[in-house]
Structures are given as structure tokens and as C-alpha cells.
Coordinates of C-alpha atoms and ligand atoms in Angstrom, one line a residue:
M1425 CA -28.7 -6.4 -4.2
I1426 CA -26.8 -9.7 -3.7
K1427 CA -23.5 -9.2 -2.0
A1428 CA -20.4 -11.3 -1.7
V1429 CA -20.5 -14.0 1.0
R1430 CA -19.1 -13.0 4.4
G1431 CA -15.4 -13.5 4.7
V1432 CA -14.7 -13.6 0.9
R1433 CA -13.6 -10.7 -1.1
D1434 CA -13.1 -9.4 -4.6
I1435 CA -9.7 -8.6 -5.8
L1436 CA -10.3 -5.4 -7.8
P1437 CA -8.2 -4.4 -10.8
S1438 CA -6.4 -1.8 -8.7
E1439 CA -5.2 -4.5 -6.4
A1440 CA -4.8 -7.3 -8.9
R1441 CA -1.6 -5.7 -10.3
R1442 CA 0.0 -6.3 -6.9
W1443 CA -1.2 -9.9 -6.9
Q1444 CA 0.4 -10.4 -10.3
R1445 CA 3.7 -9.1 -8.9
V1446 CA 3.6 -11.4 -5.9
E1447 CA 2.6 -14.5 -8.0
A1448 CA 5.4 -13.7 -10.5
A1449 CA 7.9 -13.4 -7.7
A1450 CA 6.8 -16.8 -6.3
R1451 CA 7.1 -18.5 -9.6
Q1452 CA 10.5 -17.0 -10.4
V1453 CA 12.0 -17.8 -7.0
F1454 CA 10.5 -21.3 -6.8
E1455 CA 11.6 -22.2 -10.3
A1456 CA 15.1 -20.9 -9.6
Y1457 CA 15.3 -23.6 -6.8
G1458 CA 14.1 -26.3 -9.2
Y1459 CA 10.4 -26.5 -8.2
A1460 CA 7.8 -27.4 -10.9
E1461 CA 4.2 -26.3 -10.7
I1462 CA 1.4 -28.7 -9.9
R1463 CA -2.2 -27.7 -10.0
V1464 CA -4.5 -29.9 -7.8
P1465 CA -8.3 -29.7 -7.5
L1466 CA -10.0 -27.2 -5.2
F1467 CA -12.0 -30.0 -3.6
E1468 CA -11.1 -33.5 -2.4
R1469 CA -12.7 -36.3 -0.5
T1470 CA -13.3 -35.1 3.1
E1471 CA -11.4 -38.2 4.3
L1472 CA -8.2 -37.0 2.7
F1473 CA -8.1 -33.9 4.9
A1474 CA -9.4 -35.7 8.0
R1475 CA -6.5 -38.2 7.7
G1476 CA -3.9 -35.8 6.3
I1477 CA -4.4 -32.8 8.6
G1478 CA -5.5 -34.6 11.7
D1479 CA -8.9 -35.0 13.4
E1480 CA -7.9 -32.9 16.4
T1481 CA -6.7 -29.8 14.5
D1482 CA -8.8 -26.6 14.5
I1483 CA -8.9 -26.9 10.7
V1484 CA -10.6 -30.3 10.6
K1485 CA -12.7 -29.8 13.7
K1486 CA -14.3 -26.4 12.9
E1487 CA -12.9 -24.7 9.8
M1488 CA -13.8 -27.0 6.8
Y1489 CA -16.3 -26.4 4.1
T1490 CA -17.7 -29.8 3.8
F1491 CA -20.7 -30.8 1.7
E1492 CA -22.3 -33.8 0.2
D1493 CA -22.5 -33.9 -3.6
R1494 CA -25.4 -35.2 -5.6
G1495 CA -23.8 -38.7 -5.6
G1496 CA -23.7 -38.8 -1.8
D1497 CA -19.9 -38.4 -1.5
S1498 CA -18.6 -36.2 1.3
L1499 CA -16.4 -33.6 -0.3
T1500 CA -14.4 -30.6 1.2
L1501 CA -13.1 -27.4 -0.2
R1502 CA -9.3 -27.6 0.4
P1503 CA -8.3 -25.8 3.6
E1504 CA -4.6 -26.2 2.7
A1505 CA -2.6 -27.6 -0.2
T1506 CA -0.3 -30.2 1.2
A1507 CA -2.8 -33.1 1.5
G1508 CA -3.9 -32.7 -2.1
V1509 CA -0.4 -32.4 -3.5
L1510 CA 0.6 -35.6 -1.6
R1511 CA -2.5 -37.4 -2.8
A1512 CA -1.4 -36.5 -6.4
Y1513 CA 2.2 -37.5 -5.7
I1514 CA 1.0 -41.0 -4.6
E1515 CA -1.7 -41.3 -7.2
H1516 CA 0.7 -40.5 -10.1
G1517 CA 3.7 -42.5 -8.8
F1518 CA 6.0 -39.5 -8.4
H1519 CA 8.0 -41.4 -5.9
V1520 CA 9.9 -43.1 -8.8
E1521 CA 11.4 -39.8 -9.9
P1522 CA 14.8 -38.5 -8.7
K1523 CA 14.5 -37.3 -5.1
P1524 CA 13.7 -34.8 -3.8
V1525 CA 10.7 -34.2 -5.9
R1526 CA 10.1 -30.5 -5.8
L1527 CA 6.6 -29.2 -6.4
Y1528 CA 4.8 -25.8 -6.0
T1529 CA 1.3 -24.6 -6.3
L1530 CA -0.5 -21.3 -6.0
G1531 CA -4.2 -20.8 -5.4
P1532 CA -7.2 -20.3 -3.1
M1533 CA -7.9 -22.2 0.2
F1534 CA -11.1 -22.2 2.2
R1535 CA -11.6 -22.1 6.0
Y1536 CA -14.6 -21.2 8.0
E1537 CA -13.0 -18.7 10.3
R1538 CA -14.0 -15.5 11.9
P1539 CA -13.2 -12.9 9.2
Q1540 CA -11.0 -9.9 10.1
A1541 CA -8.3 -7.9 8.4
G1542 CA -5.8 -10.5 6.9
R1543 CA -8.1 -13.4 7.7
Y1544 CA -10.7 -14.6 5.2
R1545 CA -12.8 -17.6 4.4
Q1546 CA -11.4 -17.8 0.9
F1547 CA -7.7 -16.9 0.9
H1548 CA -4.7 -17.7 -1.2
Q1549 CA -1.5 -19.4 -0.6
A1550 CA 1.8 -20.2 -2.4
N1551 CA 3.0 -23.6 -1.4
I1552 CA 6.0 -25.7 -2.0
E1553 CA 6.6 -29.3 -1.1
A1554 CA 10.0 -31.1 -1.3
L1555 CA 9.4 -34.9 -1.1
G1556 CA 11.6 -37.9 -0.6
E1557 CA 14.6 -36.6 1.3
T1558 CA 15.5 -36.3 5.0
H1559 CA 18.8 -34.4 4.9
P1560 CA 18.7 -31.3 7.1
A1561 CA 20.4 -29.3 4.4
L1562 CA 17.1 -29.6 2.5
D1563 CA 15.3 -28.0 5.5
A1564 CA 17.7 -25.1 5.4
E1565 CA 17.4 -24.8 1.6
V1566 CA 13.6 -24.7 1.8
I1567 CA 13.8 -21.9 4.5
A1568 CA 16.3 -20.0 2.3
L1569 CA 13.9 -20.3 -0.6
L1570 CA 11.1 -18.8 1.6
M1571 CA 13.3 -15.9 2.7
D1572 CA 14.5 -15.3 -0.9
F1573 CA 10.8 -14.9 -1.9
F1574 CA 10.4 -12.1 0.7
E1575 CA 13.7 -10.6 -0.2
H1576 CA 12.7 -10.6 -3.9
L1577 CA 9.7 -8.4 -2.9
G1578 CA 11.9 -6.1 -0.9
F1579 CA 10.8 -6.7 2.6
K1580 CA 13.5 -8.6 4.2
E1581 CA 13.9 -6.1 7.1
R1582 CA 10.2 -6.2 8.0
L1583 CA 10.0 -9.9 8.7
A1584 CA 11.5 -12.3 11.3
L1585 CA 12.2 -16.0 10.8
H1586 CA 11.3 -18.3 13.7
I1587 CA 12.4 -21.9 13.8
N1588 CA 11.9 -24.8 16.1
S1589 CA 12.2 -28.6 16.3
I1590 CA 9.2 -30.5 17.7
G1591 CA 11.1 -33.8 17.7
D1592 CA 9.9 -37.1 16.2
A1593 CA 6.7 -39.0 16.8
G1594 CA 8.7 -41.5 18.9
T1595 CA 10.1 -39.1 21.5
R1596 CA 7.3 -36.6 21.6
P1597 CA 5.1 -38.5 24.1
A1598 CA 7.8 -37.9 26.8
Y1599 CA 7.6 -34.2 26.3
I1600 CA 3.8 -34.2 26.2
A1601 CA 3.8 -35.9 29.5
R1602 CA 6.1 -33.2 31.0
L1603 CA 3.9 -30.5 29.4
V1604 CA 0.7 -32.0 30.9
E1605 CA 2.3 -32.2 34.3
Y1606 CA 3.2 -28.5 34.1
L1607 CA -0.1 -27.4 32.7
T1608 CA -2.5 -29.3 34.9
P1609 CA -2.1 -27.1 38.0
H1610 CA -2.8 -24.1 35.7
R1611 CA -5.9 -25.7 34.2
A1612 CA -8.4 -23.2 35.6
E1613 CA -6.4 -20.2 34.3
L1614 CA -6.4 -21.5 30.7
C1615 CA -9.0 -20.4 28.1
P1616 CA -11.8 -22.9 27.6
E1617 CA -10.3 -24.1 24.3
C1618 CA -7.0 -24.8 25.9
Q1619 CA -8.7 -26.8 28.7
V1620 CA -10.1 -29.1 26.0
R1621 CA -6.7 -29.1 24.3
L1622 CA -5.1 -30.2 27.5
E1623 CA -7.2 -33.3 27.4
R1624 CA -7.0 -34.0 23.6
N1625 CA -3.9 -32.4 22.1
P1626 CA -1.8 -30.7 24.8
L1627 CA 1.0 -29.6 22.4
R1628 CA -1.5 -27.3 20.7
V1629 CA -1.8 -25.3 23.9
L1630 CA 1.6 -23.8 23.0
D1631 CA 0.0 -22.5 19.8
C1632 CA -2.8 -20.7 21.5
K1633 CA -3.2 -17.0 20.7
T1634 CA -5.4 -16.0 23.6
P1635 CA -3.7 -13.3 25.7
G1636 CA -4.7 -14.9 29.0
C1637 CA -2.8 -18.1 28.2
Q1638 CA 0.4 -16.4 27.2
P1639 CA 2.0 -16.1 30.7
I1640 CA 1.4 -19.8 31.3
I1641 CA 2.7 -20.8 27.9
E1642 CA 5.8 -18.7 28.3
K1643 CA 6.9 -20.7 31.4
A1644 CA 6.2 -24.1 29.9
P1645 CA 9.0 -26.6 29.7
S1646 CA 10.9 -26.3 26.4
I1647 CA 10.4 -29.1 23.8
L1648 CA 14.1 -28.6 22.8
D1649 CA 15.1 -30.1 26.2
S1650 CA 13.2 -33.3 25.3
L1651 CA 14.5 -34.0 21.8
S1652 CA 16.0 -37.4 20.9
S1653 CA 19.7 -37.2 20.0
D1654 CA 18.8 -37.8 16.4
A1655 CA 16.4 -34.9 16.4
T1656 CA 18.9 -32.6 18.1
R1657 CA 21.6 -33.5 15.6
H1658 CA 19.1 -32.8 12.8
F1659 CA 18.1 -29.4 14.2
D1660 CA 21.8 -28.4 14.9
S1661 CA 22.6 -29.2 11.3
V1662 CA 19.7 -27.1 10.0
R1663 CA 21.0 -24.2 12.1
R1664 CA 24.5 -24.6 10.9
C1665 CA 23.3 -24.6 7.2
L1666 CA 21.2 -21.4 7.8
E1667 CA 24.2 -19.7 9.4
A1668 CA 26.4 -20.7 6.5
M1669 CA 24.0 -18.9 4.2
G1670 CA 23.9 -15.8 6.5
I1671 CA 20.2 -16.3 7.3
S1672 CA 19.3 -14.9 10.7
Y1673 CA 16.6 -16.6 12.8
A1674 CA 15.2 -16.9 16.3
V1675 CA 14.7 -20.2 17.9
D1676 CA 11.2 -20.4 19.4
P1677 CA 10.5 -23.5 21.4
R1678 CA 6.8 -22.8 21.4
L1679 CA 6.4 -22.9 17.7
V1680 CA 4.5 -26.1 17.2
R1681 CA 2.2 -25.1 14.3
G1682 CA -1.4 -25.9 14.0
L1683 CA -1.3 -29.1 12.0
D1684 CA -0.9 -32.6 13.4
Y1685 CA 1.6 -33.9 10.8
Y1686 CA 4.7 -31.9 11.6
V1687 CA 7.9 -33.6 12.9
R1688 CA 11.3 -32.1 13.6
T1689 CA 11.8 -28.8 11.9
T1690 CA 9.0 -26.2 12.0
F1691 CA 9.3 -22.6 11.0
E1692 CA 7.3 -19.4 10.6
V1693 CA 7.8 -16.0 9.2
R1694 CA 6.2 -13.2 11.1
T1695 CA 5.8 -9.5 10.8
T1696 CA 5.1 -6.9 13.4
E1697 CA 2.9 -4.9 11.0
L1698 CA -0.3 -6.7 10.7
G1699 CA -1.6 -6.9 14.3
A1700 CA -2.9 -10.3 15.4
Q1701 CA -2.5 -11.7 11.8
N1702 CA 1.2 -11.7 12.2
A1703 CA 2.1 -15.0 10.5
V1704 CA 2.8 -14.5 6.8
A1705 CA 4.2 -18.0 6.1
G1706 CA 4.7 -21.3 7.9
G1707 CA 5.9 -24.8 7.3
G1708 CA 7.8 -27.8 8.5
R1709 CA 8.8 -31.3 8.0
Y1710 CA 6.2 -34.1 7.8
D1711 CA 8.1 -37.3 7.4
G1712 CA 5.3 -39.8 8.2
L1713 CA 2.5 -38.1 6.2
I1714 CA 2.9 -39.7 2.8
A1715 CA 2.8 -43.2 4.3
Q1716 CA -0.2 -42.2 6.5
L1717 CA -2.1 -41.3 3.2
G1718 CA -1.4 -44.7 1.8
G1719 CA 1.8 -43.9 -0.1
P1720 CA 5.4 -45.0 0.2
P1721 CA 7.4 -44.1 3.3
D1722 CA 8.8 -40.9 1.7
P1723 CA 9.6 -38.0 4.0
G1724 CA 8.6 -34.4 3.1
I1725 CA 9.0 -30.8 4.0
G1726 CA 7.1 -27.8 2.8
F1727 CA 5.6 -24.4 3.5
A1728 CA 2.6 -22.1 2.8
I1729 CA 2.8 -18.4 2.3
G1730 CA -0.4 -16.4 3.0
L1731 CA -0.7 -14.2 0.0
E1732 CA -3.3 -11.8 1.3
R1733 CA -0.9 -10.8 4.1
V1734 CA 2.0 -10.4 1.6
V1735 CA -0.2 -8.2 -0.6
L1736 CA -1.2 -6.1 2.5
L1737 CA 2.5 -5.7 3.3
L1738 CA 3.3 -4.6 -0.2
G1739 CA 1.0 -1.6 0.4
E1740 CA -0.1 0.8 -2.3
E1741 CA 3.3 1.5 -3.7
H1742 CA 2.7 -0.3 -6.9
R1743 CA 0.6 1.4 -9.5
S1744 CA -1.8 -0.1 -12.0
R1745 CA -0.9 -0.2 -15.7
A1746 CA -2.1 2.6 -17.9
L1747 CA -3.0 2.5 -21.6
S1748 CA -0.4 3.5 -24.1
A1749 CA -2.5 4.8 -26.9
F1750 CA -6.0 6.3 -27.0
L1751 CA -7.3 6.6 -30.5
I1752 CA -9.9 9.3 -31.0
P1753 CA -11.8 9.3 -34.4
L1754 CA -14.1 12.2 -35.0
G1755 CA -17.0 10.7 -37.0
E1756 CA -17.7 7.4 -38.6
A1757 CA -15.2 7.5 -41.6
P1758 CA -12.2 8.1 -39.2
L1759 CA -13.5 5.3 -37.0
L1760 CA -13.5 2.8 -39.8
R1761 CA -10.0 3.9 -40.8
L1762 CA -8.7 3.6 -37.2
M1763 CA -10.3 0.2 -36.4
P1764 CA -7.7 -1.9 -38.3
I1765 CA -5.0 0.4 -37.0
A1766 CA -6.1 -0.1 -33.4
R1767 CA -6.1 -3.9 -34.0
A1768 CA -2.5 -3.7 -35.5
L1769 CA -1.3 -1.7 -32.4
R1770 CA -2.8 -4.3 -30.1
Q1771 CA -1.3 -7.1 -32.0
A1772 CA 2.1 -5.4 -31.6
G1773 CA 1.5 -5.4 -27.9
V1774 CA 0.7 -1.7 -27.5
S1775 CA -2.3 -1.4 -25.1
T1776 CA -4.8 0.7 -27.0
E1777 CA -8.3 2.1 -26.6
L1778 CA -10.3 3.2 -29.5
A1779 CA -13.2 5.7 -29.0
F1780 CA -16.3 5.3 -31.0
G1781 CA -16.3 8.6 -32.9
D1782 CA -19.6 9.8 -31.5
R1783 CA -18.4 12.4 -28.9
K1784 CA -16.8 15.8 -28.8
L1785 CA -13.0 15.8 -28.9
Q1786 CA -12.8 17.6 -25.5
R1787 CA -14.8 14.8 -23.8
E1788 CA -12.6 12.1 -25.3
L1789 CA -9.4 14.0 -24.2
D1790 CA -10.8 14.2 -20.7
R1791 CA -11.5 10.5 -20.7
A1792 CA -8.0 9.8 -22.1
N1793 CA -6.6 11.8 -19.1
R1794 CA -8.8 9.9 -16.6
V1795 CA -7.7 6.5 -17.8
G1796 CA -4.2 7.7 -17.7
V1797 CA -3.0 7.4 -21.3
R1798 CA 0.4 8.6 -22.6
Y1799 CA -0.5 9.4 -26.2
A1800 CA -3.8 10.4 -27.8
V1801 CA -4.2 9.9 -31.5
I1802 CA -6.8 12.2 -33.1
V1803 CA -8.2 11.7 -36.6
G1804 CA -11.0 14.0 -38.0
D1805 CA -12.2 14.2 -41.6
S1806 CA -9.5 16.6 -42.7
E1807 CA -6.7 14.4 -41.2
L1808 CA -8.3 11.4 -42.9
E1809 CA -8.2 13.2 -46.3
Q1810 CA -4.4 13.8 -45.8
G1811 CA -3.8 10.3 -44.5
Q1812 CA -2.5 11.9 -41.3
A1813 CA -3.1 11.7 -37.5
I1814 CA -2.5 14.1 -34.8
I1815 CA -0.4 12.6 -32.0
R1816 CA -0.9 14.4 -28.7
D1817 CA 1.5 13.7 -25.8
M1818 CA -0.8 13.9 -22.8
K1819 CA 2.0 14.7 -20.5
S1820 CA 3.7 17.6 -22.3
R1821 CA 0.5 18.5 -24.3
Q1822 CA 2.6 18.8 -27.4
Q1823 CA 1.1 17.8 -30.7
R1824 CA 2.5 16.6 -34.0
S1825 CA 1.3 15.1 -37.3
E1826 CA 2.2 11.5 -38.4
A1827 CA 1.1 9.4 -41.4
L1828 CA -1.7 7.0 -40.4
D1829 CA 0.2 4.2 -42.1
D1830 CA 3.2 4.8 -39.9
L1831 CA 1.3 4.5 -36.6
P1832 CA 2.1 0.9 -35.7
E1833 CA 5.8 1.5 -36.5
L1834 CA 5.8 4.8 -34.6
F1835 CA 4.4 3.1 -31.4
R1836 CA 6.8 0.3 -31.7
R1837 CA 9.7 2.8 -31.8
L1838 CA 8.2 4.8 -28.9
A1839 CA 7.9 1.6 -26.9
A1840 CA 11.6 0.8 -27.5
E1841 CA 12.7 4.3 -26.6
Q1842 CA 10.8 4.5 -23.3
P1843 CA 8.3 2.3 -21.5
L1844 CA 5.0 3.3 -22.9
D1845 CA 3.2 1.8 -19.9
D1846 CA 3.3 5.0 -18.0
E1847 CA 2.0 4.2 -14.5
R1848 CA -1.0 5.8 -13.0
P1849 CA -2.2 5.9 -9.4
T1850 CA -4.5 3.1 -8.4
R1851 CA -8.1 4.0 -7.9
Ligands
ATP668 P1 -2.9 -18.4 11.7 O1 -2.1 -18.7 12.9 O2 -2.8 -16.9 11.2 O3 -4.3 -18.9 11.8 P2 -2.3 -20.8 10.4 O4 -1.2 -21.4 11.3 O5 -3.7 -21.3 10.5 O6 -2.2 -19.2 10.5 P3 -1.3 -22.1 8.0 O7 -2.2 -23.2 7.9 O8 0.1 -22.4 8.5 O9 -1.8 -20.9 8.9 O10 -1.2 -21.3 6.6 C1 0.0 -20.6 6.2 C2 -0.3 -19.1 6.1 O11 -1.6 -18.9 5.4 C3 -0.4 -18.4 7.4 O12 0.8 -18.0 7.9 C4 -1.2 -17.1 6.9 O13 -0.4 -16.2 6.4 C5 -2.1 -17.7 5.9 N1 -3.5 -17.9 6.3 C6 -4.0 -18.9 7.1 N2 -5.3 -18.8 7.3 C7 -5.7 -17.7 6.7 C8 -6.9 -17.0 6.5 N3 -8.0 -17.5 7.0 N4 -6.9 -15.9 5.7 C9 -5.8 -15.4 5.2 N5 -4.6 -15.9 5.3 C10 -4.5 -17.1 6.0
MG669 MG1 -5.4 -20.7 11.5

């Protein structure tokens, strides 16, 4: 038997219903804030990610799915969405549109990581990017949008918002120097990866999840003490805007995020419920990135929501959709009479299954029960002769007779009176 590749998973029908709910929530909330959907390719030139995410990031150094295609080009399955969306923004001249340009996208990402619960090699994100505007009110609006998405799904109380400012590219070197000065005497106590980070990208030490590094990270100097006055003003304004909207947050000076491109505002939404995989969404401002990718000097801010983790949080509470009508012909003549009726019901939006007329009634009723249908419609030769059908309510087990010709109208009426899509437990 050929099995799915390690670290990727099937989303089975019993779970897909929850995915649809999460995706619908994302679309609804994003569009209420004026975001328009953009769909970018699943693979791009490797160079785009190397330049856009940063050579020293975990993603580029060890997590990318990179391959050479038959034409000899080096391509990479997208590990995140921002680089591709910005490439499209530049390529299609979006920068001439009224700013900020607000875009969102939903879809799979690919990272070669160690698979565990809530961490996969193909996973899904919902992303937004707001491009061309530096005002701190936009940062707060983007964060409000993120929190509204979670509120829409009903888990406001289960999540915490963390925010930070990591300053601008100009003033960060001063902080990094202080950080290196602090970390160097602790070098031997750091995990091997952090020892390398200390040399190549010291800021990233703050982002390390290894338990042994935590006590050292906790006592590190705060980046907030090294911000330029501009960056401090920006951050204070973001905080005032959040407070004006009643959005609570914790300031976390160690929140630097794993990507090289962030400046100023960074943020993350965390839960206490998913163990080590506690980040459900993260984002920040990336003002130099569009220019770095060869575009105009437009600033930007965005976030990514990890949808697997959102679906995990949603739990089993949502049930899959059941059929509304299960038509049971007893023999071939009733089957031929019911085929066009089944089609009419489906065209009217009533989800309908039609049996094939070759099994005993009891077996079909058992099947109707198992798939979780509300009404069974039974037609044998004698019903056919009278132009009638037996309607059986599978819940109350009551039966009544109805004219065959009236079935589409009857189900339209039933649907109007009560939702026909009686829910059934997921399998
Ligand atoms: P983590 O710290 O969990 O590795 P990250 O900082 O690498 O996350 P981002 O690149 O910011 O993650 O992606 C945003 C969100 O996407 C994360 O908060 C997380 O919910 C989700 N995510 C990231 N990597 C994976 C993965 N391999 N499998 C499932 N979800 C993921
Ligand atoms: Mg990661």
C-alpha cells in the first residue's frame, strides 16, 4: 500500500466541514475590512524566497522544498505567502492603486520540519497584507482584524495577543551589539543552534524555543529600551489605538518573529491549549521588503494564521452535514419514476440520495439511518400505480402519503419551515 508522505495529511470529510467554516469566517471578516482575494502560485523561483525571507532564517536554511525543474530552473514550494503576494504586487503594478492596497490569500504552505501535532510539512494559512501605508493606526487595524477573526469563531477567551516593536533597521544594530555583549558570557549554556545564531543572527536567539535557553533569554536586555524615538512613537501610537478599540494585549519584548524582514510592530496570537505549537497566528510590519524585492519603496504589514491549529482549537463541536432526502424505489419501474424527481430535488438545492431499487426496504432504511437522513421517500409498484410516495420521517418514524408530482414542492416547503440539513455526528 502506498501511504501519504510523512508530515502531510488528508483532510477527511468529517473534518472538512470545520475547514469550510474557518475559511468562510476568514473571507467574511477580511472582506468586511476591505481586503480583496489574490491567489498566487504554489511555487516560485527559489531566489524570491531567499531574498524575501532572508538567507539566515530557519525557513530558507533548512525548511524549503527546493527542486530543479526540467528546464533547469531552481524552484521552491512556497513556505509562506508574503513573498509571492509582494512579487505579484510589483509585477502587476498594484502600487498605482489607492493606498493601502489590502490583499488576502488562503492556501497551503510547505516546510520541511519535524512533523508533530499541529506541525506539518504541508499546512495551510490565511494571510493578509496591507501595502503602501506606514500609519500606526493601520497596524492596530490589522491586529483588530486578526482578533475579530478569532472572535467570529468564538474563541476570544482562549487566546492571548502579544505585541512588540523590534525597531527599525537603522537602530537595530545598537541593540544587537548590547544583546551580543550580554549573550557572549552565556555562550556555553546556549543550545548548539543558538551558538550559531549568536554569530550569524543574534536577534533570533530571542525566538529560540529550547527550554535550556529560556532562563538566559528571559534576562536579556529589552529591545524596547533601544528603540529610536520614531519607533517608540510609532509603537506608543499602536498601543493607544488598540486601547481605544478595547483590545487587550501583552507587550513581549522577546517577540522578534522568525523572518528577517520585520521592522517595528510584530505580533503573535498564542493559545495555552496546543502544547509546544502554541502560536496560532503571527505577523508584523515589513517596510523595506517591497523595495528589497525590486519594487517601489512601499511599506507593508501583514499576518499569517495557521489554519491547522485553528481547526484543532475548534474541536469536534461542529457536525458534518446530513442528507435531506433519501429516495427508496422498490424495483426498476419506481427507480425510473424517481430518477427525474431526484434530479429536480437536487436542482432545488435539497441534498438527495437515490437508492438503486435492487435491495430490500429494511436494508435501505438502515442505510438511510446510517447516513443520517431526515426523510426517506419510499415508492413501490403499488405507490407508483397511485402516483403516490410514502414519506417517512426518520426521527419520529411517522409516515404519510404524498403525490409524487408534489415532492419537489413539498421539500421546498419543508426546507422553508425548518432546516432540512439535520446535523449528524462526525465519523
Ligand atoms: P512556529 O513558531 O510554530 O514554528 P512560525 O513562526 O514558523 O511558527 P509563521 O511563519 O509566523 O510561523 O507562520 C504563521 C503561523 O502558521 C504560525 O503561527 C502557525 O500557526 C502556522 N504554522 C507555521 N508552521 C507550521 C507548520 N509546519 N505546520 C502547521 N502550522 C504551521
Ligand atoms: Mg517555524
